[in-house]
Amino acid sequence: HNKMANQVNGNAVQLKEEEEPMDTSSVTHTEHYKTLIEAGLPQKVAERLDEIFQTGLVAYVDLDERAIDALREFNEEGALSVLQQFKESDLSHVQNKSAFLCGVMKTYRQREKQGSKVQESTKGPDEAKIKALLERTGYTLDVTTGQRKYGGPPPDTVYSGVQPGIGTEVFVGKIPRDLYEDELVPLFEKAGPIWDLRLMMDPLSGQNRGYAFITFCSKDAAQEAVKLCDNYEIRPGKHLGVCISVANNRLFVGSIPKNKTKENILEEFSKVTEGLVDVILYHQPDDKKKNRGFCFLEYEDHKSAAQARRRLMSGKVKVWGNVVTVEWADPVEEPDPEVMAKAILFVRNLATTVTEEILEKSFSEFGKLERVKKLKDYAFVHFEDRGAAVKAMNEMNGKEIEGEEIEIVLAKPPDKKRKERQAARQASRSTAYEDYYYYPPPRMPPPIRG
C-alpha cells in the first residue's frame, strides 16, 4: 500500500491546478475501490470516483453497470474531466444519479464532437428560491441532464386522481433561457392545480431550451392558462407563448405503393415500428382499389409515434423496398365557438359526374346558399344560416348523389398560425383551397375521437 501511496503522490503533483490535489498524507479507499479497479477503470479514475463516494455525493450502490461501463470507454483525461463536472453539478434534486452521470458523459462526448470547450457552468437557478417554492407547494423536483420535472404526480393534498388526459397539457415557448420553476410556477398555478411542469434543458449550455410543457389537473385549468399566460410579459420585453399542446400520436406517411390495402400497411409497419394501432387510408376517387399514395399511422401514444418517426426517418428502414416520407400529422383541433357559428359544409366522396349545379339544387332546398365550390371529389357548400347547414348535413349525410354515398362534416376555417405552418408544407405539395381549412382528404383524416 505504501508503494502505491508514493505512486499516487507522484501523480498528485502533476494534477492540474484547478483540480484539487488529493490529501496525499494518507490515501484511504472505500471497500468499493477494489471493485472499480476490477471493473477495469484506470487507477486515477477509480480513485477520483472513490473520493466522490467518500464525499457522500453519490453512493456506490447508486451507480449501475451502465455508468461504470460508459466511464471505462473514456480515456483517462476525459473520465477525470467528466467526474469533475459531475462533482460540481448541483445534484440536490437529481433522483437518479447514475442516469445523470451517463447524461454528463453523453454531453461531454457531444461537446468533444463539436470541439466546443466545456462552458463554465452557467448560472443555474437560485437554489434558495427553488427550495422555498418546493417547501411552499410540497411538490417534488426531479432533475436530469435533459429536463427539470416539477411534480408528476403532485402531492395528494393537491390532486390524487389519475394522470390527466388529452387537452390538459400546454406548451410554453419563448421562455428566457435563465429562468426556472421559481418564476414559472407562481404564474401558472393561478390557472389551476398543476400536475407537472417539464422545463427542457440544454445540457451543452446548461441553460433551458426556451420551452416547457405544463400538464394541469383539468382541461379548464389548461384553457385558463392559455388565456392568462399567452403573451404574458414575464420579464421586461420578454413575452411567453402559450397554447394547448396536442400529444400527437399520428404520423403522415407518403410514398406508399398505391395498390396496398389497409391490412398490408398495418402488417408492414408493425414489423418495423412498435405500438401501431390503426392505419387511416384514402382511396382514389375513380378507383376504389387504389389508395392515394399516402396514409396516416395512429400509435398508442406520443412516445411510440415519436420513436416510429425517428426510425422511419433514419433512412435505414425500408418499407416494400422504398424509403418512405414521414412527418407529424396535424392534430385535429377543437374548433372554437366563432368557427362553429359559420355555416359551411364540407362534402366528400363525390362521384366525378357531380357538378356544382347538381349540388346547388340538392342543398338549396334546406336554405339560402351563398356559394358552392367543387374540387376533385369534395366540395364546399356555403349556407347563409347555420341552422340550415346543420339540417342539410343531418339529412343529406350518407345519401346517394349520382350513385355515390356522400359524407358531410362542418367545414372549419383555419387558425392563422396553422395556416402559416401549412403554407410551407403545402408549397411542396398540392395547392390548398385558399380560404378554408377543413378535414381534407389530402391532409387529414376525419376526426375519430369525438
mmCIF file of N, CA, C and O in Angstrom, residues 239-333:
data_model
loop_
_atom_site.group_PDB
_atom_site.id
_atom_site.type_symbol
_atom_site.label_atom_id
_atom_site.label_comp_id
_atom_site.label_asym_id
_atom_site.label_seq_id
_atom_site.Cartn_x
_atom_site.Cartn_y
_atom_site.Cartn_z
ATOM 1 N N HIS A 239 -42.061 38.111 -23.775
ATOM 2 C CA HIS A 239 -43.441 37.628 -23.685
ATOM 3 C C HIS A 239 -43.483 36.130 -23.926
ATOM 4 O O HIS A 239 -42.880 35.634 -24.867
ATOM 5 N N LEU A 240 -44.225 35.422 -23.078
ATOM 6 C CA LEU A 240 -44.351 33.969 -23.252
ATOM 7 C C LEU A 240 -45.349 33.650 -24.361
ATOM 8 O O LEU A 240 -46.268 34.425 -24.623
ATOM 9 N N GLY A 241 -45.181 32.486 -24.995
ATOM 10 C CA GLY A 241 -46.202 31.992 -25.927
ATOM 11 C C GLY A 241 -46.789 30.730 -25.313
ATOM 12 O O GLY A 241 -46.046 29.822 -24.956
ATOM 13 N N VAL A 242 -48.103 30.680 -25.164
ATOM 14 C CA VAL A 242 -48.715 29.504 -24.528
ATOM 15 C C VAL A 242 -49.867 28.989 -25.393
ATOM 16 O O VAL A 242 -50.700 29.775 -25.845
ATOM 17 N N CYS A 243 -49.884 27.694 -25.663
ATOM 18 C CA CYS A 243 -51.020 27.127 -26.395
ATOM 19 C C CYS A 243 -51.267 25.703 -25.899
ATOM 20 O O CYS A 243 -50.387 25.103 -25.272
ATOM 21 N N ILE A 244 -52.461 25.193 -26.165
ATOM 22 C CA ILE A 244 -52.774 23.813 -25.773
ATOM 23 C C ILE A 244 -51.870 22.902 -26.593
ATOM 24 O O ILE A 244 -51.710 23.074 -27.793
ATOM 25 N N SER A 245 -51.244 21.947 -25.927
ATOM 26 C CA SER A 245 -50.327 21.060 -26.629
ATOM 27 C C SER A 245 -51.064 19.773 -26.938
ATOM 28 O O SER A 245 -51.776 19.242 -26.089
ATOM 29 N N VAL A 246 -50.937 19.303 -28.168
ATOM 30 C CA VAL A 246 -51.583 18.049 -28.507
ATOM 31 C C VAL A 246 -50.500 16.990 -28.582
ATOM 32 O O VAL A 246 -49.606 17.067 -29.416
ATOM 33 N N ALA A 247 -50.544 16.042 -27.664
ATOM 34 C CA ALA A 247 -49.537 14.973 -27.694
ATOM 35 C C ALA A 247 -49.872 14.161 -28.931
ATOM 36 O O ALA A 247 -50.797 13.360 -28.940
ATOM 37 N N ASN A 248 -49.152 14.440 -29.986
ATOM 38 C CA ASN A 248 -49.521 13.890 -31.273
ATOM 39 C C ASN A 248 -49.112 12.431 -31.378
ATOM 40 O O ASN A 248 -47.953 12.106 -31.207
ATOM 41 N N ASN A 249 -50.072 11.568 -31.685
ATOM 42 C CA ASN A 249 -49.664 10.168 -31.866
ATOM 43 C C ASN A 249 -49.998 9.678 -33.269
ATOM 44 O O ASN A 249 -50.213 8.502 -33.484
ATOM 45 N N ARG A 250 -50.045 10.630 -34.209
ATOM 46 C CA ARG A 250 -50.374 10.239 -35.582
ATOM 47 C C ARG A 250 -49.328 10.746 -36.564
ATOM 48 O O ARG A 250 -48.943 11.902 -36.512
ATOM 49 N N LEU A 251 -48.875 9.850 -37.440
ATOM 50 C CA LEU A 251 -47.873 10.228 -38.445
ATOM 51 C C LEU A 251 -48.491 10.231 -39.839
ATOM 52 O O LEU A 251 -49.360 9.416 -40.143
ATOM 53 N N PHE A 252 -48.011 11.148 -40.657
ATOM 54 C CA PHE A 252 -48.377 11.159 -42.072
ATOM 55 C C PHE A 252 -47.255 10.450 -42.821
ATOM 56 O O PHE A 252 -46.085 10.767 -42.628
ATOM 57 N N VAL A 253 -47.587 9.465 -43.641
ATOM 58 C CA VAL A 253 -46.553 8.734 -44.386
ATOM 59 C C VAL A 253 -46.866 8.782 -45.875
ATOM 60 O O VAL A 253 -47.970 8.428 -46.298
ATOM 61 N N GLY A 254 -45.895 9.253 -46.654
ATOM 62 C CA GLY A 254 -46.073 9.335 -48.102
ATOM 63 C C GLY A 254 -45.312 8.209 -48.798
ATOM 64 O O GLY A 254 -44.691 7.361 -48.151
ATOM 65 N N SER A 255 -45.322 8.212 -50.120
ATOM 66 C CA SER A 255 -44.616 7.203 -50.949
ATOM 67 C C SER A 255 -45.046 5.773 -50.629
ATOM 68 O O SER A 255 -44.205 4.890 -50.483
ATOM 69 N N ILE A 256 -46.350 5.564 -50.477
ATOM 70 C CA ILE A 256 -46.876 4.225 -50.225
ATOM 71 C C ILE A 256 -47.306 3.651 -51.583
ATOM 72 O O ILE A 256 -47.975 4.363 -52.341
ATOM 73 N N PRO A 257 -46.965 2.410 -51.915
ATOM 74 C CA PRO A 257 -47.443 1.843 -53.184
ATOM 75 C C PRO A 257 -48.974 1.909 -53.243
ATOM 76 O O PRO A 257 -49.650 1.574 -52.272
ATOM 77 N N LYS A 258 -49.494 2.341 -54.393
ATOM 78 C CA LYS A 258 -50.937 2.633 -54.495
ATOM 79 C C LYS A 258 -51.823 1.397 -54.394
ATOM 80 O O LYS A 258 -53.021 1.491 -54.180
ATOM 81 N N ASN A 259 -51.222 0.196 -54.588
ATOM 82 C CA ASN A 259 -52.080 -0.995 -54.590
ATOM 83 C C ASN A 259 -52.179 -1.652 -53.210
ATOM 84 O O ASN A 259 -52.769 -2.704 -53.061
ATOM 85 N N LYS A 260 -51.581 -1.063 -52.192
ATOM 86 C CA LYS A 260 -51.587 -1.701 -50.867
ATOM 87 C C LYS A 260 -52.892 -1.418 -50.125
ATOM 88 O O LYS A 260 -53.407 -0.301 -50.151
ATOM 89 N N THR A 261 -53.361 -2.429 -49.397
ATOM 90 C CA THR A 261 -54.588 -2.252 -48.612
ATOM 91 C C THR A 261 -54.219 -1.845 -47.188
ATOM 92 O O THR A 261 -53.059 -1.906 -46.789
ATOM 93 N N LYS A 262 -55.255 -1.503 -46.449
ATOM 94 C CA LYS A 262 -55.059 -1.121 -45.049
ATOM 95 C C LYS A 262 -54.355 -2.256 -44.297
ATOM 96 O O LYS A 262 -53.437 -2.029 -43.512
ATOM 97 N N GLU A 263 -54.787 -3.498 -44.558
ATOM 98 C CA GLU A 263 -54.203 -4.654 -43.855
ATOM 99 C C GLU A 263 -52.723 -4.806 -44.205
ATOM 100 O O GLU A 263 -51.891 -5.014 -43.325
ATOM 101 N N ASN A 264 -52.378 -4.666 -45.509
ATOM 102 C CA ASN A 264 -50.962 -4.757 -45.927
ATOM 103 C C ASN A 264 -50.127 -3.746 -45.158
ATOM 104 O O ASN A 264 -49.033 -4.038 -44.675
ATOM 105 N N ILE A 265 -50.666 -2.518 -45.076
ATOM 106 C CA ILE A 265 -49.895 -1.419 -44.483
ATOM 107 C C ILE A 265 -49.706 -1.656 -42.986
ATOM 108 O O ILE A 265 -48.618 -1.501 -42.444
ATOM 109 N N LEU A 266 -50.801 -2.078 -42.342
ATOM 110 C CA LEU A 266 -50.744 -2.343 -40.901
ATOM 111 C C LEU A 266 -49.689 -3.408 -40.616
ATOM 112 O O LEU A 266 -48.847 -3.259 -39.720
ATOM 113 N N GLU A 267 -49.705 -4.452 -41.411
ATOM 114 C CA GLU A 267 -48.770 -5.564 -41.199
ATOM 115 C C GLU A 267 -47.324 -5.103 -41.423
ATOM 116 O O GLU A 267 -46.440 -5.344 -40.608
ATOM 117 N N GLU A 268 -47.115 -4.388 -42.515
ATOM 118 C CA GLU A 268 -45.752 -3.990 -42.886
ATOM 119 C C GLU A 268 -45.136 -3.031 -41.861
ATOM 120 O O GLU A 268 -44.000 -3.190 -41.451
ATOM 121 N N PHE A 269 -45.934 -2.018 -41.426
ATOM 122 C CA PHE A 269 -45.380 -1.037 -40.493
ATOM 123 C C PHE A 269 -45.274 -1.603 -39.072
ATOM 124 O O PHE A 269 -44.479 -1.136 -38.278
ATOM 125 N N SER A 270 -46.093 -2.624 -38.760
ATOM 126 C CA SER A 270 -45.969 -3.254 -37.438
ATOM 127 C C SER A 270 -44.639 -3.988 -37.336
ATOM 128 O O SER A 270 -44.100 -4.175 -36.246
ATOM 129 N N LYS A 271 -44.101 -4.434 -38.483
ATOM 130 C CA LYS A 271 -42.811 -5.130 -38.456
ATOM 131 C C LYS A 271 -41.683 -4.195 -38.062
ATOM 132 O O LYS A 271 -40.740 -4.596 -37.398
ATOM 133 N N VAL A 272 -41.779 -2.929 -38.494
ATOM 134 C CA VAL A 272 -40.634 -2.032 -38.279
ATOM 135 C C VAL A 272 -40.849 -1.015 -37.166
ATOM 136 O O VAL A 272 -39.924 -0.298 -36.801
ATOM 137 N N THR A 273 -42.071 -0.905 -36.627
ATOM 138 C CA THR A 273 -42.285 0.036 -35.514
ATOM 139 C C THR A 273 -43.126 -0.627 -34.429
ATOM 140 O O THR A 273 -43.815 -1.605 -34.682
ATOM 141 N N GLU A 274 -43.070 -0.053 -33.233
ATOM 142 C CA GLU A 274 -43.819 -0.599 -32.084
ATOM 143 C C GLU A 274 -45.055 0.255 -31.810
ATOM 144 O O GLU A 274 -45.010 1.461 -31.988
ATOM 145 N N GLY A 275 -46.098 -0.387 -31.327
ATOM 146 C CA GLY A 275 -47.247 0.369 -30.797
ATOM 147 C C GLY A 275 -48.207 0.913 -31.849
ATOM 148 O O GLY A 275 -48.993 1.810 -31.567
ATOM 149 N N LEU A 276 -48.187 0.356 -33.101
ATOM 150 C CA LEU A 276 -49.100 0.832 -34.142
ATOM 151 C C LEU A 276 -50.496 0.281 -33.885
ATOM 152 O O LEU A 276 -50.665 -0.920 -33.712
ATOM 153 N N VAL A 277 -51.507 1.159 -33.819
ATOM 154 C CA VAL A 277 -52.850 0.649 -33.536
ATOM 155 C C VAL A 277 -53.822 0.773 -34.715
ATOM 156 O O VAL A 277 -54.799 0.049 -34.791
ATOM 157 N N ASP A 278 -53.546 1.705 -35.637
ATOM 158 C CA ASP A 278 -54.516 1.868 -36.722
ATOM 159 C C ASP A 278 -53.857 2.505 -37.937
ATOM 160 O O ASP A 278 -52.849 3.209 -37.807
ATOM 161 N N VAL A 279 -54.429 2.248 -39.105
ATOM 162 C CA VAL A 279 -53.968 2.883 -40.341
ATOM 163 C C VAL A 279 -55.173 3.570 -40.958
ATOM 164 O O VAL A 279 -56.247 2.972 -41.059
ATOM 165 N N ILE A 280 -55.007 4.834 -41.345
ATOM 166 C CA ILE A 280 -56.105 5.563 -41.979
ATOM 167 C C ILE A 280 -55.704 5.803 -43.423
ATOM 168 O O ILE A 280 -54.644 6.369 -43.697
ATOM 169 N N LEU A 281 -56.563 5.358 -44.329
ATOM 170 C CA LEU A 281 -56.186 5.319 -45.742
ATOM 171 C C LEU A 281 -57.279 5.983 -46.562
ATOM 172 O O LEU A 281 -58.453 5.878 -46.235
ATOM 173 N N TYR A 282 -56.901 6.674 -47.642
ATOM 174 C CA TYR A 282 -57.907 7.250 -48.541
ATOM 175 C C TYR A 282 -57.796 6.604 -49.905
ATOM 176 O O TYR A 282 -56.693 6.326 -50.367
ATOM 177 N N HIS A 283 -58.951 6.404 -50.560
ATOM 178 C CA HIS A 283 -58.942 5.775 -51.878
ATOM 179 C C HIS A 283 -59.011 6.826 -52.968
ATOM 180 O O HIS A 283 -59.497 7.922 -52.750
ATOM 181 N N GLN A 284 -58.580 6.444 -54.154
ATOM 182 C CA GLN A 284 -58.670 7.359 -55.278
ATOM 183 C C GLN A 284 -60.131 7.474 -55.689
ATOM 184 O O GLN A 284 -60.861 6.492 -55.689
ATOM 185 N N PRO A 285 -60.550 8.693 -56.071
ATOM 186 C CA PRO A 285 -61.972 8.909 -56.358
ATOM 187 C C PRO A 285 -62.489 7.982 -57.456
ATOM 188 O O PRO A 285 -63.602 7.477 -57.375
ATOM 189 N N ASP A 286 -61.657 7.724 -58.470
ATOM 190 C CA ASP A 286 -62.159 6.956 -59.599
ATOM 191 C C ASP A 286 -61.822 5.469 -59.524
ATOM 192 O O ASP A 286 -62.249 4.687 -60.347
ATOM 193 N N ASP A 287 -61.007 5.079 -58.538
ATOM 194 C CA ASP A 287 -60.636 3.665 -58.447
ATOM 195 C C ASP A 287 -60.524 3.259 -56.985
ATOM 196 O O ASP A 287 -59.525 3.507 -56.318
ATOM 197 N N LYS A 288 -61.579 2.637 -56.479
ATOM 198 C CA LYS A 288 -61.633 2.321 -55.045
ATOM 199 C C LYS A 288 -60.597 1.278 -54.616
ATOM 200 O O LYS A 288 -60.369 1.068 -53.441
ATOM 201 N N LYS A 289 -59.978 0.590 -55.601
ATOM 202 C CA LYS A 289 -58.991 -0.426 -55.207
ATOM 203 C C LYS A 289 -57.637 0.211 -54.898
ATOM 204 O O LYS A 289 -56.780 -0.411 -54.304
ATOM 205 N N LYS A 290 -57.461 1.451 -55.346
ATOM 206 C CA LYS A 290 -56.145 2.077 -55.166
ATOM 207 C C LYS A 290 -56.192 3.128 -54.076
ATOM 208 O O LYS A 290 -57.171 3.876 -53.964
ATOM 209 N N ASN A 291 -55.111 3.196 -53.286
ATOM 210 C CA ASN A 291 -55.031 4.278 -52.305
ATOM 211 C C ASN A 291 -54.362 5.486 -52.969
ATOM 212 O O ASN A 291 -53.899 5.409 -54.091
ATOM 213 N N ARG A 292 -54.302 6.595 -52.217
ATOM 214 C CA ARG A 292 -53.761 7.815 -52.827
ATOM 215 C C ARG A 292 -52.252 7.977 -52.669
ATOM 216 O O ARG A 292 -51.707 9.061 -52.840
ATOM 217 N N GLY A 293 -51.579 6.907 -52.242
ATOM 218 C CA GLY A 293 -50.124 7.004 -52.152
ATOM 219 C C GLY A 293 -49.637 7.569 -50.828
ATOM 220 O O GLY A 293 -48.464 7.883 -50.655
ATOM 221 N N PHE A 294 -50.568 7.745 -49.874
ATOM 222 C CA PHE A 294 -50.139 8.161 -48.530
ATOM 223 C C PHE A 294 -51.113 7.565 -47.533
ATOM 224 O O PHE A 294 -52.192 7.098 -47.898
ATOM 225 N N CYS A 295 -50.717 7.570 -46.247
ATOM 226 C CA CYS A 295 -51.646 7.108 -45.218
ATOM 227 C C CYS A 295 -51.285 7.780 -43.907
ATOM 228 O O CYS A 295 -50.276 8.469 -43.808
ATOM 229 N N PHE A 296 -52.124 7.599 -42.918
ATOM 230 C CA PHE A 296 -51.825 8.072 -41.567
ATOM 231 C C PHE A 296 -51.665 6.861 -40.669
ATOM 232 O O PHE A 296 -52.454 5.924 -40.752
ATOM 233 N N LEU A 297 -50.627 6.867 -39.846
ATOM 234 C CA LEU A 297 -50.416 5.775 -38.892
ATOM 235 C C LEU A 297 -50.755 6.300 -37.503
ATOM 236 O O LEU A 297 -50.238 7.342 -37.087
ATOM 237 N N GLU A 298 -51.592 5.584 -36.801
ATOM 238 C CA GLU A 298 -52.017 6.007 -35.468
ATOM 239 C C GLU A 298 -51.324 5.094 -34.461
ATOM 240 O O GLU A 298 -51.454 3.869 -34.534
ATOM 241 N N TYR A 299 -50.584 5.694 -33.504
ATOM 242 C CA TYR A 299 -49.865 4.900 -32.493
ATOM 243 C C TYR A 299 -50.542 5.010 -31.144
ATOM 244 O O TYR A 299 -51.345 5.922 -30.913
ATOM 245 N N GLU A 300 -50.185 4.072 -30.241
ATOM 246 C CA GLU A 300 -50.909 4.047 -28.959
ATOM 247 C C GLU A 300 -50.607 5.278 -28.104
ATOM 248 O O GLU A 300 -51.419 5.705 -27.315
ATOM 249 N N ASP A 301 -49.407 5.853 -28.256
ATOM 250 C CA ASP A 301 -49.114 7.077 -27.505
ATOM 251 C C ASP A 301 -48.061 7.884 -28.252
ATOM 252 O O ASP A 301 -47.505 7.452 -29.254
ATOM 253 N N HIS A 302 -47.809 9.078 -27.736
ATOM 254 C CA HIS A 302 -46.898 10.011 -28.405
ATOM 255 C C HIS A 302 -45.486 9.437 -28.482
ATOM 256 O O HIS A 302 -44.795 9.571 -29.483
ATOM 257 N N LYS A 303 -45.087 8.749 -27.407
ATOM 258 C CA LYS A 303 -43.714 8.224 -27.373
ATOM 259 C C LYS A 303 -43.492 7.203 -28.501
ATOM 260 O O LYS A 303 -42.496 7.253 -29.220
ATOM 261 N N SER A 304 -44.454 6.279 -28.666
ATOM 262 C CA SER A 304 -44.331 5.277 -29.736
ATOM 263 C C SER A 304 -44.285 5.958 -31.099
ATOM 264 O O SER A 304 -43.517 5.568 -31.974
ATOM 265 N N ALA A 305 -45.127 6.985 -31.265
ATOM 266 C CA ALA A 305 -45.170 7.682 -32.558
ATOM 267 C C ALA A 305 -43.834 8.379 -32.819
ATOM 268 O O ALA A 305 -43.301 8.344 -33.930
ATOM 269 N N ALA A 306 -43.272 8.986 -31.769
ATOM 270 C CA ALA A 306 -42.004 9.705 -31.933
ATOM 271 C C ALA A 306 -40.883 8.727 -32.288
ATOM 272 O O ALA A 306 -40.037 9.001 -33.143
ATOM 273 N N GLN A 307 -40.889 7.555 -31.626
ATOM 274 C CA GLN A 307 -39.845 6.558 -31.914
ATOM 275 C C GLN A 307 -40.009 6.022 -33.336
ATOM 276 O O GLN A 307 -39.031 5.845 -34.065
ATOM 277 N N ALA A 308 -41.270 5.803 -33.737
ATOM 278 C CA ALA A 308 -41.532 5.305 -35.091
ATOM 279 C C ALA A 308 -41.056 6.334 -36.114
ATOM 280 O O ALA A 308 -40.437 6.000 -37.120
ATOM 281 N N ARG A 309 -41.351 7.600 -35.832
ATOM 282 C CA ARG A 309 -40.961 8.667 -36.759
ATOM 283 C C ARG A 309 -39.443 8.695 -36.906
ATOM 284 O O ARG A 309 -38.909 8.780 -38.014
ATOM 285 N N ARG A 310 -38.741 8.580 -35.772
ATOM 286 C CA ARG A 310 -37.261 8.575 -35.839
ATOM 287 C C ARG A 310 -36.750 7.412 -36.669
ATOM 288 O O ARG A 310 -35.882 7.571 -37.508
ATOM 289 N N ARG A 311 -37.321 6.225 -36.430
ATOM 290 C CA ARG A 311 -36.867 5.039 -37.172
ATOM 291 C C ARG A 311 -37.120 5.188 -38.665
ATOM 292 O O ARG A 311 -36.259 4.887 -39.491
ATOM 293 N N LEU A 312 -38.329 5.646 -38.995
ATOM 294 C CA LEU A 312 -38.693 5.729 -40.406
ATOM 295 C C LEU A 312 -37.911 6.829 -41.125
ATOM 296 O O LEU A 312 -37.657 6.753 -42.315
ATOM 297 N N MET A 313 -37.512 7.865 -40.368
ATOM 298 C CA MET A 313 -36.760 8.952 -40.982
ATOM 299 C C MET A 313 -35.271 8.646 -41.089
ATOM 300 O O MET A 313 -34.538 9.341 -41.774
ATOM 301 N N SER A 314 -34.840 7.612 -40.369
ATOM 302 C CA SER A 314 -33.394 7.349 -40.302
ATOM 303 C C SER A 314 -32.840 6.951 -41.674
ATOM 304 O O SER A 314 -31.647 7.026 -41.906
ATOM 305 N N GLY A 315 -33.746 6.523 -42.573
ATOM 306 C CA GLY A 315 -33.273 6.108 -43.894
ATOM 307 C C GLY A 315 -32.802 4.661 -43.898
ATOM 308 O O GLY A 315 -32.537 4.078 -44.937
ATOM 309 N N LYS A 316 -32.708 4.066 -42.699
ATOM 310 C CA LYS A 316 -32.238 2.671 -42.629
ATOM 311 C C LYS A 316 -33.390 1.708 -42.862
ATOM 312 O O LYS A 316 -33.199 0.585 -43.299
ATOM 313 N N VAL A 317 -34.608 2.169 -42.528
ATOM 314 C CA VAL A 317 -35.758 1.271 -42.601
ATOM 315 C C VAL A 317 -36.443 1.407 -43.956
ATOM 316 O O VAL A 317 -36.802 2.509 -44.365
ATOM 317 N N LYS A 318 -36.600 0.291 -44.654
ATOM 318 C CA LYS A 318 -37.299 0.353 -45.942
ATOM 319 C C LYS A 318 -38.629 -0.357 -45.820
ATOM 320 O O LYS A 318 -38.752 -1.340 -45.104
ATOM 321 N N VAL A 319 -39.630 0.173 -46.499
ATOM 322 C CA VAL A 319 -40.945 -0.442 -46.493
ATOM 323 C C VAL A 319 -41.264 -0.774 -47.945
ATOM 324 O O VAL A 319 -41.268 0.127 -48.792
ATOM 325 N N TRP A 320 -41.487 -2.052 -48.227
ATOM 326 C CA TRP A 320 -41.643 -2.526 -49.604
ATOM 327 C C TRP A 320 -40.476 -2.030 -50.473
ATOM 328 O O TRP A 320 -40.664 -1.523 -51.571
ATOM 329 N N GLY A 321 -39.284 -2.083 -49.894
ATOM 330 C CA GLY A 321 -38.096 -1.703 -50.663
ATOM 331 C C GLY A 321 -37.911 -0.207 -50.860
ATOM 332 O O GLY A 321 -36.951 0.214 -51.487
ATOM 333 N N ASN A 322 -38.840 0.613 -50.341
ATOM 334 C CA ASN A 322 -38.692 2.074 -50.504
ATOM 335 C C ASN A 322 -38.406 2.741 -49.177
ATOM 336 O O ASN A 322 -38.830 2.256 -48.137
ATOM 337 N N VAL A 323 -37.731 3.886 -49.246
ATOM 338 C CA VAL A 323 -37.677 4.741 -48.064
ATOM 339 C C VAL A 323 -38.920 5.627 -48.143
ATOM 340 O O VAL A 323 -39.204 6.206 -49.187
ATOM 341 N N VAL A 324 -39.697 5.691 -47.065
ATOM 342 C CA VAL A 324 -40.940 6.474 -47.115
ATOM 343 C C VAL A 324 -40.720 7.881 -46.546
ATOM 344 O O VAL A 324 -39.775 8.096 -45.794
ATOM 345 N N THR A 325 -41.594 8.807 -46.921
ATOM 346 C CA THR A 325 -41.506 10.143 -46.317
ATOM 347 C C THR A 325 -42.418 10.182 -45.102
ATOM 348 O O THR A 325 -43.527 9.643 -45.140
ATOM 349 N N VAL A 326 -41.952 10.814 -44.037
ATOM 350 C CA VAL A 326 -42.719 10.824 -42.785
ATOM 351 C C VAL A 326 -42.760 12.226 -42.228
ATOM 352 O O VAL A 326 -41.757 12.945 -42.271
ATOM 353 N N GLU A 327 -43.913 12.629 -41.712
ATOM 354 C CA GLU A 327 -43.963 13.853 -40.918
ATOM 355 C C GLU A 327 -45.106 13.700 -39.917
ATOM 356 O O GLU A 327 -45.912 12.781 -40.022
ATOM 357 N N TRP A 328 -45.147 14.611 -38.941
ATOM 358 C CA TRP A 328 -46.258 14.557 -37.990
ATOM 359 C C TRP A 328 -47.539 14.920 -38.722
ATOM 360 O O TRP A 328 -47.556 15.824 -39.546
ATOM 361 N N ALA A 329 -48.633 14.228 -38.408
ATOM 362 C CA ALA A 329 -49.933 14.650 -38.944
ATOM 363 C C ALA A 329 -50.377 15.827 -38.093
ATOM 364 O O ALA A 329 -50.091 15.875 -36.899
ATOM 365 N N ASP A 330 -51.049 16.802 -38.703
ATOM 366 C CA ASP A 330 -51.511 17.930 -37.902
ATOM 367 C C ASP A 330 -52.639 17.479 -37.006
ATOM 368 O O ASP A 330 -53.550 16.785 -37.456
ATOM 369 N N PRO A 331 -52.607 17.886 -35.742
ATOM 370 C CA PRO A 331 -53.642 17.434 -34.818
ATOM 371 C C PRO A 331 -55.007 17.998 -35.202
ATOM 372 O O PRO A 331 -55.092 19.076 -35.768
ATOM 373 N N VAL A 332 -56.035 17.243 -34.890
ATOM 374 C CA VAL A 332 -57.393 17.742 -35.098
ATOM 375 C C VAL A 332 -57.687 18.630 -33.904
ATOM 376 O O VAL A 332 -57.712 18.175 -32.777
ATOM 377 N N GLU A 333 -57.873 19.922 -34.165
ATOM 378 C CA GLU A 333 -58.082 20.818 -33.032
ATOM 379 C C GLU A 333 -59.568 20.979 -32.768
ATOM 380 O O GLU A 333 -60.385 20.808 -33.659
#
